[in-house]
Each structure stands twice: as structure tokens, then as C-alpha cells.
mmCIF file of C-alpha atoms (C1' of nucleotides) in Angstrom:
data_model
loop_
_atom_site.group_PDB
_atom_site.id
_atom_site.type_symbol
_atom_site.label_atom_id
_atom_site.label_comp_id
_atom_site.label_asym_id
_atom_site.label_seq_id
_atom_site.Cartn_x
_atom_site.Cartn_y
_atom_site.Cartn_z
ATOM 1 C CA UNK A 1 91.079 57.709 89.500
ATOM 2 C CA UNK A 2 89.443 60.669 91.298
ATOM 3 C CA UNK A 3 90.907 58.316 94.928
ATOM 4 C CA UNK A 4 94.260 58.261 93.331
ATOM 5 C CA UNK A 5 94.314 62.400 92.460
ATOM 6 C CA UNK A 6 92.900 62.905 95.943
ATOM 7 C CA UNK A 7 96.054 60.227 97.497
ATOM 8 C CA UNK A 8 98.722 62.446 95.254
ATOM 9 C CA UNK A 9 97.346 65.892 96.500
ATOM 10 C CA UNK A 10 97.282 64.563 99.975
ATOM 11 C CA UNK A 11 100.863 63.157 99.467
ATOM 12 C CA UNK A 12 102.198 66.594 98.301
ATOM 13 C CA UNK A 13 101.165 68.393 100.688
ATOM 14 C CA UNK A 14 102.223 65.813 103.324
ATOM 15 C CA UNK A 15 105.575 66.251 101.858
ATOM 16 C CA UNK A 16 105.176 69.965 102.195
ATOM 17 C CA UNK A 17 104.382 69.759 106.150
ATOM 18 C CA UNK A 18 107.331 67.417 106.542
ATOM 19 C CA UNK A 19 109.603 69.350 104.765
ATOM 20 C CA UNK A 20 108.769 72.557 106.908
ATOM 21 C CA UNK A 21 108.512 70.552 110.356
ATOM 22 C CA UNK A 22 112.054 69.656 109.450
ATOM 23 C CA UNK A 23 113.448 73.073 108.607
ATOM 24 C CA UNK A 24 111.543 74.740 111.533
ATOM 25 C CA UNK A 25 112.941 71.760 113.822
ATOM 26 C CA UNK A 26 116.373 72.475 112.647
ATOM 27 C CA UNK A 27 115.888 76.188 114.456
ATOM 28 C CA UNK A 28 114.576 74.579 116.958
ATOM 29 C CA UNK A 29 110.699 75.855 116.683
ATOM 30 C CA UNK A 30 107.961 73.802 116.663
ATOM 31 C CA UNK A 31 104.980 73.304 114.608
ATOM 32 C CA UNK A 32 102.123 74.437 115.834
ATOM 33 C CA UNK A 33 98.755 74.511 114.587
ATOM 34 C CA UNK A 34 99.129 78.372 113.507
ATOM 35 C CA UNK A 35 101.606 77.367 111.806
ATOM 36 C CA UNK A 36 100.249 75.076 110.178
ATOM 37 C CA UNK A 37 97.466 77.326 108.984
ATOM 38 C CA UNK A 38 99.797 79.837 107.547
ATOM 39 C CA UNK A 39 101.459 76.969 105.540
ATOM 40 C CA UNK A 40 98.345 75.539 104.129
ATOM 41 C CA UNK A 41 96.906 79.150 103.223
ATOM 42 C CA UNK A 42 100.584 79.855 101.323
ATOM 43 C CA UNK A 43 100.214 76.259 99.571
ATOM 44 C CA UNK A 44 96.387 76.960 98.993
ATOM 45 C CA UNK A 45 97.060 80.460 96.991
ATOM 46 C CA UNK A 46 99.760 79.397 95.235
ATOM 47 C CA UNK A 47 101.015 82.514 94.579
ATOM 48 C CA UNK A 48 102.529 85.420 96.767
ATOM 49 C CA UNK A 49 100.004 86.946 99.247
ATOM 50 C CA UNK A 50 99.835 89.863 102.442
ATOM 51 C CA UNK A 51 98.724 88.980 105.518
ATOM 52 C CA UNK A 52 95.181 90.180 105.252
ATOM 53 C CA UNK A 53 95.113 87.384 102.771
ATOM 54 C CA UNK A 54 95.864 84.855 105.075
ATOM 55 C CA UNK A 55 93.872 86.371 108.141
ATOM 56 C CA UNK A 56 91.013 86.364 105.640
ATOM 57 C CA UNK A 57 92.207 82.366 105.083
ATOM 58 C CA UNK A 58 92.144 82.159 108.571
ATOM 59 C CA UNK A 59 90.438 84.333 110.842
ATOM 60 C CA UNK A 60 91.035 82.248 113.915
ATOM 61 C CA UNK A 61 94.482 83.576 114.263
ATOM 62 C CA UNK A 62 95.415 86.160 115.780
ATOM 63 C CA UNK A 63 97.079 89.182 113.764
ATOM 64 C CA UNK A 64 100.187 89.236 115.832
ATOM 65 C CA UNK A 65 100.510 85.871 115.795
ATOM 66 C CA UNK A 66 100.867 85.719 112.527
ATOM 67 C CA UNK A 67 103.376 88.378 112.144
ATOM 68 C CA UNK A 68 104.957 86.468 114.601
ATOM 69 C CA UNK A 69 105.198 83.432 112.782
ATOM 70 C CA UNK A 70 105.387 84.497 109.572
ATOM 71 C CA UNK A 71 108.901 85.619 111.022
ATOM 72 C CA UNK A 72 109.610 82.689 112.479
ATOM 73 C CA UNK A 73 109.201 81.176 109.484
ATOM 74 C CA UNK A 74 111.164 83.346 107.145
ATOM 75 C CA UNK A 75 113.945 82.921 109.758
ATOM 76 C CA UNK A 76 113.971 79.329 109.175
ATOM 77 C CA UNK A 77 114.025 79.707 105.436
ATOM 78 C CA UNK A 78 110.711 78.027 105.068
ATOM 79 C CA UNK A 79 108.854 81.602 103.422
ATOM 80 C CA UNK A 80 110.139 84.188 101.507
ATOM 81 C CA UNK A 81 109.173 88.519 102.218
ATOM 82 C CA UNK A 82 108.553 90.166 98.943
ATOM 83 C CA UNK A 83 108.847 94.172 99.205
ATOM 84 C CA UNK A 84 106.318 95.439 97.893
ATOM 85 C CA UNK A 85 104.753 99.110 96.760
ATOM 86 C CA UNK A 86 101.839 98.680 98.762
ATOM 87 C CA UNK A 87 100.719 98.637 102.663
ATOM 88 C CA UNK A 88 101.383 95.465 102.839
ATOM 89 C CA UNK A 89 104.400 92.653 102.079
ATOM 90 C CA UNK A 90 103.933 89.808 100.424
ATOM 91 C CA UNK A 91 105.149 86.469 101.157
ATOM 92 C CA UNK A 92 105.211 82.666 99.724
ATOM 93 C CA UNK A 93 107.466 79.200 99.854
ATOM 94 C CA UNK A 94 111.105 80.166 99.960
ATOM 95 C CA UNK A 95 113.056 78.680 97.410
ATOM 96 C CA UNK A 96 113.994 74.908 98.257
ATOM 97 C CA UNK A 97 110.198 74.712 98.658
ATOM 98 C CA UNK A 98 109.677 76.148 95.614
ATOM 99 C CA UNK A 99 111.237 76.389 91.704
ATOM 100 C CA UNK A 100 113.350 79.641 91.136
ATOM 101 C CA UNK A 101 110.562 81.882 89.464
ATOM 102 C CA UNK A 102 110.199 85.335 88.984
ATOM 103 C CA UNK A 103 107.373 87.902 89.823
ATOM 104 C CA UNK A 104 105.120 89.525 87.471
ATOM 105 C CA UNK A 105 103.902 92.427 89.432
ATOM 106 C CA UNK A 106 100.213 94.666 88.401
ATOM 107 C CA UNK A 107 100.884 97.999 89.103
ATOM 108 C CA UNK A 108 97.236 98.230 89.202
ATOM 109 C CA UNK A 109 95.659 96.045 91.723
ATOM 110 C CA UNK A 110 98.961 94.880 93.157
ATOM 111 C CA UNK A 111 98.474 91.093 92.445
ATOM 112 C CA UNK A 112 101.809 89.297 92.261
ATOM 113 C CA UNK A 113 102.049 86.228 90.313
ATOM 114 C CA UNK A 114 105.372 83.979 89.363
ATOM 115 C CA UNK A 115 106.592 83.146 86.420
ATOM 116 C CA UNK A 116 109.879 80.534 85.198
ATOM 117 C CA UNK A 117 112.216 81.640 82.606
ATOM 118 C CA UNK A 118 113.446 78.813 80.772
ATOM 119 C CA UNK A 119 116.888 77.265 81.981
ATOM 120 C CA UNK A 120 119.079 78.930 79.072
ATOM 121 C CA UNK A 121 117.767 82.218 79.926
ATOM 122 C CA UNK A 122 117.586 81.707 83.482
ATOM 123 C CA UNK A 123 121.627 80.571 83.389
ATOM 124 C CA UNK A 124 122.451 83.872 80.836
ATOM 125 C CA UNK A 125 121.070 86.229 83.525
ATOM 126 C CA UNK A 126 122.877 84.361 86.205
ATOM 127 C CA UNK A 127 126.123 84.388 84.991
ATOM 128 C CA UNK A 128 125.897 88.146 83.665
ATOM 129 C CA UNK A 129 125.153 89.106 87.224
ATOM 130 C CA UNK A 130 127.588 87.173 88.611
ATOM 131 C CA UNK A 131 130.022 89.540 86.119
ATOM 132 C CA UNK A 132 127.981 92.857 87.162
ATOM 133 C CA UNK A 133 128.143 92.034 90.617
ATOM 134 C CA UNK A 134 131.896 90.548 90.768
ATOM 135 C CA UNK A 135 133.010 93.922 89.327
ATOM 136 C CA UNK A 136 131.282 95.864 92.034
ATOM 137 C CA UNK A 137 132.919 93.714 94.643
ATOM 138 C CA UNK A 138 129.280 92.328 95.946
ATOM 139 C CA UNK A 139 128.598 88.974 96.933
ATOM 140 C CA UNK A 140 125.833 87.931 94.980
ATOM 141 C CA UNK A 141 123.178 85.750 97.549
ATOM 142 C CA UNK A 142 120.257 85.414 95.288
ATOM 143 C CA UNK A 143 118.329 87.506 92.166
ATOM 144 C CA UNK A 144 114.883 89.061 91.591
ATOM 145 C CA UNK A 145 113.819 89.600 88.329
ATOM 146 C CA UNK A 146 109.945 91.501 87.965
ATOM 147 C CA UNK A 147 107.976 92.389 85.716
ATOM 148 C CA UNK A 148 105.893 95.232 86.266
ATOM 149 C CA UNK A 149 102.737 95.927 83.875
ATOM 150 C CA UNK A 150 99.152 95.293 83.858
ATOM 151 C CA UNK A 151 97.554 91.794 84.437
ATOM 152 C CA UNK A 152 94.997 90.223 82.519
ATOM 153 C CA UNK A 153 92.487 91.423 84.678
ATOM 154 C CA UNK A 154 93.100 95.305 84.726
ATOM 155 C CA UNK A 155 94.616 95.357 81.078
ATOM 156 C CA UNK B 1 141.031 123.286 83.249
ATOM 157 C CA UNK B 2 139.489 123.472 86.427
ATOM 158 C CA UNK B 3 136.954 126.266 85.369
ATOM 159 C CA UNK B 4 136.037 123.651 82.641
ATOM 160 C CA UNK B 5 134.922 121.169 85.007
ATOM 161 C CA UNK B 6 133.400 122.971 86.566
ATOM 162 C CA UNK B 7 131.405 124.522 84.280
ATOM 163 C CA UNK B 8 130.684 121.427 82.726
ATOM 164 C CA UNK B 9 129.035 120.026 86.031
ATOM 165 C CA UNK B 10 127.483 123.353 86.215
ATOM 166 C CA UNK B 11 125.983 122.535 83.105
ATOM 167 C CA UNK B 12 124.558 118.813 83.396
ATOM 168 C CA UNK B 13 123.458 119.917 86.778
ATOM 169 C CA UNK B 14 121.592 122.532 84.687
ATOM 170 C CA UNK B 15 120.149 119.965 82.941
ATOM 171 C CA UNK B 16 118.809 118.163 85.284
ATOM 172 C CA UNK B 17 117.280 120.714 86.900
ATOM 173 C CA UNK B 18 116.212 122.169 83.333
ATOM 174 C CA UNK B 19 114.276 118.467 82.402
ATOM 175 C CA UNK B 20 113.189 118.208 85.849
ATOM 176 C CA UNK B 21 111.227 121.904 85.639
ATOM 177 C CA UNK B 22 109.588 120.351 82.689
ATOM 178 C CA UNK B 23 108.796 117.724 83.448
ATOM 179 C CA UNK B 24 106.450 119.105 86.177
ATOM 180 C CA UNK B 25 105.379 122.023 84.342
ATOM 181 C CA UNK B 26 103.478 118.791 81.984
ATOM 182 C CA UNK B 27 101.887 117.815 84.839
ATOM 183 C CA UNK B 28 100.829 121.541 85.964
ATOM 184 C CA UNK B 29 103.437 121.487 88.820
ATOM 185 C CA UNK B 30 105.867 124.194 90.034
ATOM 186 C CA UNK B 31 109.831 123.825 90.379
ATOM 187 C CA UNK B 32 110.277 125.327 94.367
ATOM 188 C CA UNK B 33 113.205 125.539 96.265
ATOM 189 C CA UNK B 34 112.020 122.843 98.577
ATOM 190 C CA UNK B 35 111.797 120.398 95.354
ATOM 191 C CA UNK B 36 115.002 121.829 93.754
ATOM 192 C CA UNK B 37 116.692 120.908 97.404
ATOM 193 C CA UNK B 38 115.178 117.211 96.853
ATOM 194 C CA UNK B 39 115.987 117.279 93.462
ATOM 195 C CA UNK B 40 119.738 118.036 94.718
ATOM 196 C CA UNK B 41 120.005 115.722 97.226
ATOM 197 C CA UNK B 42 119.345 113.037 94.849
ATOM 198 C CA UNK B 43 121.538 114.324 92.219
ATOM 199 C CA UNK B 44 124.133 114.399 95.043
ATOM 200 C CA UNK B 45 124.009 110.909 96.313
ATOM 201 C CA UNK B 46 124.489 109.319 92.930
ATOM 202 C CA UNK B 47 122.410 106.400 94.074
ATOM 203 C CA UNK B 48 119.060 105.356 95.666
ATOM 204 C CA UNK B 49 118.150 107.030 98.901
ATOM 205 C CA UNK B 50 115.604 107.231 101.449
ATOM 206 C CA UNK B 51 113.831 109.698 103.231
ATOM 207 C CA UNK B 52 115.841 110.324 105.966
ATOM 208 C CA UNK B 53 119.074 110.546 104.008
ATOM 209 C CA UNK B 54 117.213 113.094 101.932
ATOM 210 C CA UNK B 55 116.319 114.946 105.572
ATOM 211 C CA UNK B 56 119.791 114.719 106.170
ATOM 212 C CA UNK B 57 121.192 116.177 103.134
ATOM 213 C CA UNK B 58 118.294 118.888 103.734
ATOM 214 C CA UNK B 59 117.391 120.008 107.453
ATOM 215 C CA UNK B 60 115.200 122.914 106.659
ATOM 216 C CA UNK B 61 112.707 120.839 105.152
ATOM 217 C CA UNK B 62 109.607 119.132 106.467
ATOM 218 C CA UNK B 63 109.056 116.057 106.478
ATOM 219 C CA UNK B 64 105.500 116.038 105.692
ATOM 220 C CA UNK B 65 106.494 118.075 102.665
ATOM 221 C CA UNK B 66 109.262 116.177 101.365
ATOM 222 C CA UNK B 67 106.977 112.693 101.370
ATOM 223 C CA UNK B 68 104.514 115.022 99.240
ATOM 224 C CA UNK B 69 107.118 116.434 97.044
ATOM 225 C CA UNK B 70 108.576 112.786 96.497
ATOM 226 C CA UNK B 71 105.217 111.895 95.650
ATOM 227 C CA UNK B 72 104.785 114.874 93.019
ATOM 228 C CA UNK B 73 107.963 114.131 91.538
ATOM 229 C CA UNK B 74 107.319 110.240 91.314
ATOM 230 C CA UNK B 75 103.796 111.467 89.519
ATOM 231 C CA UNK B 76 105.512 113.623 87.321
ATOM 232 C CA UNK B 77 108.395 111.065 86.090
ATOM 233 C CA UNK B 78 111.211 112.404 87.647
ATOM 234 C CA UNK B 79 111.717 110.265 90.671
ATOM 235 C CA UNK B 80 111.179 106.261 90.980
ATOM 236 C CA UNK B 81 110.228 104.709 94.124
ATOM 237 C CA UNK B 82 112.188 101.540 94.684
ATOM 238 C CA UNK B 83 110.176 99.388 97.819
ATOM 239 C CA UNK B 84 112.171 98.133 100.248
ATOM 240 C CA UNK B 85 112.854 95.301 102.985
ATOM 241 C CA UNK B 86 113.448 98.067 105.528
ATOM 242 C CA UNK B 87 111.407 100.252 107.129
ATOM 243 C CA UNK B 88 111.758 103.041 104.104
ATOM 244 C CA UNK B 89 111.191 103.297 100.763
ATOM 245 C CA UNK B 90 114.232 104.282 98.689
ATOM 246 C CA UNK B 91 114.498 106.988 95.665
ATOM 247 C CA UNK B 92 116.545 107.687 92.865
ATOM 248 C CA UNK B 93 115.740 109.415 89.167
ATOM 249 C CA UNK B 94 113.220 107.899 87.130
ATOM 250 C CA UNK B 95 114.507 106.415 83.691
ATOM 251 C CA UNK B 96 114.293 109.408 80.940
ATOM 252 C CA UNK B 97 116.242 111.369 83.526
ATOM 253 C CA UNK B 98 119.159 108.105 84.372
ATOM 254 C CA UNK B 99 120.165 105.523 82.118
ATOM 255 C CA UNK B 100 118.500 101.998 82.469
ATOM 256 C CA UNK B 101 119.644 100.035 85.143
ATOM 257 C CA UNK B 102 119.696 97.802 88.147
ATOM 258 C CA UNK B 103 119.944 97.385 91.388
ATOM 259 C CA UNK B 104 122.593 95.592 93.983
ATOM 260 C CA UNK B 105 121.139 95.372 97.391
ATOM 261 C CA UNK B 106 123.248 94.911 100.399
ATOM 262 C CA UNK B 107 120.818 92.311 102.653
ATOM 263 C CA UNK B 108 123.035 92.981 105.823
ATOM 264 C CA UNK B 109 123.220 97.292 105.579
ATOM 265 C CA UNK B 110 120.369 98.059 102.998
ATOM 266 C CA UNK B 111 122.358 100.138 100.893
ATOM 267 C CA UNK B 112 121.341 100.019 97.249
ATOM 268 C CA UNK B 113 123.562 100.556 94.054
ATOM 269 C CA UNK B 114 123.004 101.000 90.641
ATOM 270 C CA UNK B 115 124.825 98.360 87.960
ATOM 271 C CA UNK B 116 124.162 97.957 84.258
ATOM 272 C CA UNK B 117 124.308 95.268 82.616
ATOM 273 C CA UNK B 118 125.667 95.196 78.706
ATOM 274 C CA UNK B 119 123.473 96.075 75.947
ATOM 275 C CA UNK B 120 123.337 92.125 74.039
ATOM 276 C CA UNK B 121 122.280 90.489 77.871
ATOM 277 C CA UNK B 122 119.246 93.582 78.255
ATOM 278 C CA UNK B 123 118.005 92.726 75.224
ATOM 279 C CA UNK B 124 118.024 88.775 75.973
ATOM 280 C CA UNK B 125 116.541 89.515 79.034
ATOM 281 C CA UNK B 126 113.989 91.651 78.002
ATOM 282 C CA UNK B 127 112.936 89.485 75.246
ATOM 283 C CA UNK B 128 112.770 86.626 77.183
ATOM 284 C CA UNK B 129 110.756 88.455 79.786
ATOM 285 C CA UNK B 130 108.196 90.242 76.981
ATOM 286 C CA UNK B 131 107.770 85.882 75.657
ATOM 287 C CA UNK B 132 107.146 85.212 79.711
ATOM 288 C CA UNK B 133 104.894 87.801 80.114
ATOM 289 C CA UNK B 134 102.936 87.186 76.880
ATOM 290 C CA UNK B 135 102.398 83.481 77.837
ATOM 291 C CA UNK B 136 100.853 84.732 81.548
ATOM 292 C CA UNK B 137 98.562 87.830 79.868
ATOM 293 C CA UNK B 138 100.282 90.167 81.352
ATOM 294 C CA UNK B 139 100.876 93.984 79.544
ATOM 295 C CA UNK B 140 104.820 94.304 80.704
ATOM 296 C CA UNK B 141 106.054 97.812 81.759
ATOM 297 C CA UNK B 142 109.040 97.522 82.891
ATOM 298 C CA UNK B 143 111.165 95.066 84.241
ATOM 299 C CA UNK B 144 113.725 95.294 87.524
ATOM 300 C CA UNK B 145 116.831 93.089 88.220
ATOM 301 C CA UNK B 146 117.978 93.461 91.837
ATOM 302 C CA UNK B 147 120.922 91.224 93.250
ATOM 303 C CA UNK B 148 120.688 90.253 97.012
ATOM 304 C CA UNK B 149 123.952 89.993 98.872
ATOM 305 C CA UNK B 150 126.657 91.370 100.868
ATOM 306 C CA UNK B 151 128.015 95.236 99.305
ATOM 307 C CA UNK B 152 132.221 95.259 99.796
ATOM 308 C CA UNK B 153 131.678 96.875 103.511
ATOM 309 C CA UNK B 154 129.941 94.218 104.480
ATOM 310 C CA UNK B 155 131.397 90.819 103.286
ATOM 311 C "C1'" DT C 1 94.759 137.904 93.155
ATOM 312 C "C1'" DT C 2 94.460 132.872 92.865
ATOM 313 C "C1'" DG C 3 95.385 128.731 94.324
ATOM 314 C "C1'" DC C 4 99.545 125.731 94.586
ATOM 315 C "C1'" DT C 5 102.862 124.955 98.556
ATOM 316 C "C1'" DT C 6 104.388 124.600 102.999
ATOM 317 C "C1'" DG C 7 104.869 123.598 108.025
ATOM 318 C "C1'" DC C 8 102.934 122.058 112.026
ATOM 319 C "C1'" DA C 9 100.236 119.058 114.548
ATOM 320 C "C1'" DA C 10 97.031 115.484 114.672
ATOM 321 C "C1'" DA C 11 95.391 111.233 112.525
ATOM 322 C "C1'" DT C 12 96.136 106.828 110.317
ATOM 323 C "C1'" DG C 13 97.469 102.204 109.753
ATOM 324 C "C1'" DA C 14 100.712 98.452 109.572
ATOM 325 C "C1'" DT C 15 103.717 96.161 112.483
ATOM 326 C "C1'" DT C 16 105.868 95.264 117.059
ATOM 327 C "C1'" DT C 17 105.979 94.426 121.823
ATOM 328 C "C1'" DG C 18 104.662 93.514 126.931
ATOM 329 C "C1'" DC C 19 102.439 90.400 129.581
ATOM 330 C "C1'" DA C 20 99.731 86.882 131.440
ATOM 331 C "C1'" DC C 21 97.990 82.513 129.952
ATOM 332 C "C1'" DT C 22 97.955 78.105 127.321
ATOM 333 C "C1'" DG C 23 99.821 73.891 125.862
ATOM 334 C "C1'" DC C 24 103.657 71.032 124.088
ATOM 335 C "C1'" DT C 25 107.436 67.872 125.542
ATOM 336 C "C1'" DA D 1 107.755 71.510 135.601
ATOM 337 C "C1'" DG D 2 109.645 74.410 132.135
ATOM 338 C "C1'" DC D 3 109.601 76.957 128.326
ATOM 339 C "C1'" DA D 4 107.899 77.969 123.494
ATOM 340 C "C1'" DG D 5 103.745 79.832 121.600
ATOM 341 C "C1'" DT D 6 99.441 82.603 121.744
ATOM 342 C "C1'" DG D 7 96.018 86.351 122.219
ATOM 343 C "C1'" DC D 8 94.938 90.767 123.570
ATOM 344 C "C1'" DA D 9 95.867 95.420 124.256
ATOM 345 C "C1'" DA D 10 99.085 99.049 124.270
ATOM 346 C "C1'" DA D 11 103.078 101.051 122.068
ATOM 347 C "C1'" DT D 12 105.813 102.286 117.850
ATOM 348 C "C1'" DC D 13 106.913 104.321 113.763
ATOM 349 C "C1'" DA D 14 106.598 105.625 108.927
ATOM 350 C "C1'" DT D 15 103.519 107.979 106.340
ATOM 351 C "C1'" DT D 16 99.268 110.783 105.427
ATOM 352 C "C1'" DT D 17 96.162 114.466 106.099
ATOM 353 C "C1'" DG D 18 93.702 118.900 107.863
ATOM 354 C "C1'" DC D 19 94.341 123.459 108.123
ATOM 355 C "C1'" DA D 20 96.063 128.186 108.342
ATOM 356 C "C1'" DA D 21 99.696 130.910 106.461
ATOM 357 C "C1'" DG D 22 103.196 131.784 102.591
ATOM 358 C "C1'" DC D 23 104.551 132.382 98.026
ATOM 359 C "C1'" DA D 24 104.815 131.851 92.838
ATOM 360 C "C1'" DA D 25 102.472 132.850 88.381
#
DNA sequence: TTGCTTGCAAATGATTTGCACTGCT
DNA sequence: AGCAGTGCAAATCATTTGCAAGCAA
């Protein structure tokens, strides 16, 4: 049992690598060991976090580099950039690497965390934006719904 | 006719500046030119706005004194900061002071706008964010709905 | 008068960039 | 070989802060 939970983990995230080699490739980077790194430390929070998170998840690469690649991979729709009201930005999987979720967002310690609205809700919001922003003349890309409050931790 | 109008704006601009004065009188704070000017320049624009549009609407101020004055406002409830994929931070009246609403962002020019949506899809949304939120231990806020795309210059 | 405010200049801190070097392909 | 990727250090740029002078209560 505990060989077969091991196989599936190692299978996911196998998937995971391939599916990013293959979006990178399409932009013609490569994927390098950084990159790599970055990727597992994403996959190994499993929820949005800065770059001193993943400096302090691997200290072996350099700061710039990073920045550098988080780009790099944000370009090749592999991560997502959250704003955020700290320092710092936060980033995780982009979305065909990841279930549409939303963000619940302390305005205490700054953790973000995500959250799925169920798919009835999810569709009512969609289509009332699509409204909202049709009669703005926008061209809707994509949503963000937060929620900003206290987590359990600094409640 | 005209003289109506314009005393009418005179008056909700009276308001605003009325509330605003109060607002930082609570919080031991004094209504100066310098944060009237802000307070206009906001007013003016109609829609979230960042620090250099504010320098631009107001050249006799400093910078260094603006970001403080932003800062006292935001403490005092009269000004929400909105965080940003750009470089700056964008600001626009806090919620007693403008009706609850949301946010279209333009992802090619940055420009934000405010939308609302209709009372019956807030309060679905809401309530299906408070049931989210409950589920995760989180202590909601408030929430934000932004919609990423391309504003009607930019399509 | 008392101390909140302001403007200027200097400091801070995250992010970006130049450049020479490394390592895929 | 040829070029993308990397690390380091220097440069950038928004924002913050120290301090002396100004102004409102």
C-alpha cells in the first residue's frame, strides 16, 4: 500500500514536470534544473507563495535567477503572479495546471490560501460578469474573486 | 438650471469633503490642504488611481507627503488601496464613502474601473463566499471581484 | 505654544539588468 | 560551436524615513 501511495505521488508529479517541459518547450525554453526547483517548491507548498519562500525552499539558487525564471515561466503560462499588499508577489500553478479556485487572503500575516466555489456558484458569477463586463465594453480574460479576513491562525 | 447643478455638485462635493474631515478627526487627524488636494484628485478621477496620476492632478505636492497622506487616509477609512500588477499601487474611496463595487482591470494598459454587479448576484456571491470561508476557518472581511481583460481602448 | 505636517534629501528594499561564464543540444 | 541559462554585482525605481521648518488647534 504505502509502495503504491509513494508510485501515485511520484506519478503526479511526473505528470506535473511533463506537463511544464511541454508548455515551456512550446516557447521554446528549456528545463533546467532551476527550474525545476521552482516547480517542485510551487507543487511542495501547495498554495500561493513570494519568492523568499522559495529561496528559503531553495537556497542554491540564485535570487535573480529566480526572478528570472519565475518570468519565464509566467510567460509560458506555466505560473500565475498574484498582486499582492505586501513587499512581495505571490505566485503558484497557472490555471490548466491547476482547478479554477479563489484566494482567501489574511490581512494579518499575509498568507494566501485557495479555495473552490462549487460549480453552480462558480457559473452564476461567471455569467453575471460576463453581463457587467459586456456592458462596459471589456473583454473579459479571466476573474479573481478574494476573500479578505483573518485566518485561522491570527483570528 | 445651471446654478442648480452646480450647486448640487457643490454640495455632494461638500459632502465628501464634510465625511472625509470626520472621518480623520476619529482617528485624531487633521483635514490640510495637501489632503483636501488628494482628497480632490480622487473625487475628480471617478475611478482608481495611482500615485503619479494623483502627482499629476497635484504638482505642488510632495511626493513623500502624498504616500504619507495616502497612508493616513487609508488608516482612517477614507481611501482603499487596491495592489496592483504594475509597478504602483492604485487608490480610490474606501466603501462608507463609495458604493460597493468591483473592479475591471485592463491587463494590456492597467487602467482600472469600477462595475457593480446587481443586488440578488452580491448576495449569492457573498453567501456563497461567507459558506467557503467558514469551511477553510477563515473570519471573512470583505470580498473583491476583479475581471482581467482588455478595457474598449485596448481590444 | 504644542505637536501634527510638510518638504527635502538620504536610506531602504525589492526587482532588474549587464556581463562574463557555464552547460545544454 | 552556438546560444540559452546562470550567478554575481551594480543599477533602478517605488516607497519610506530622518530631520528641520511650517502651520493648525
Amino acid at each position: 500500500m504505502t509502495g503504491d501511495r509513494v508510485r501515485d505521488r511520484a506519478d503526479v508529479v511526473g505528470d506535473l514536470h511533463e506537463e511544464v517541459g511541454v508548455s515551456l518547450a512550446r516557447c521554446d525554453y528549456r528545463y533546467t534544473a532551476g527550474r525545476r526547483r521552482i516547480v517542485d517548491a510551487l507543487a511542495d507548498a501547495g498554495k500561493p507563495i513570494t519568492l523568499p519562500d522559495i529561496l528559503a525552499a531553495a537556497p542554491e539558487l540564485a535570487p535573480s535567477s529566480v526572478y528570472r525564471n519565475l518570468d519565464v515561466l509566467e510567460r509560458s503560462g506555466v505560473v500565475q503572479r498574484i498582486a499582492a499588499a505586501g513587499a512581495h508577489s505571490f505566485f503558484e500553478f497557472a490555471e490548466p495546471l491547476i482547478s479554477h479556485h479563489h484566494h482567501l487572503i489574511c490581512i494579518d500575516c499575509g498568507i494566501i490560501e485557495d479555495f473552490r466555489l462549487d460549480d453552480d456558484m462558480e457559473r452564476r458569477v461567471d455569467s453575471g460578469l460576463l453581463e457587467a463586463a459586456g456592458k462596459a465594453g471589456f473583454t473579459p480574460l479571466r476573474h479573481s474573486v478574494d476573500l479578505h479576513g483573518y485566518c485561522a491562525a491570527c483570528a
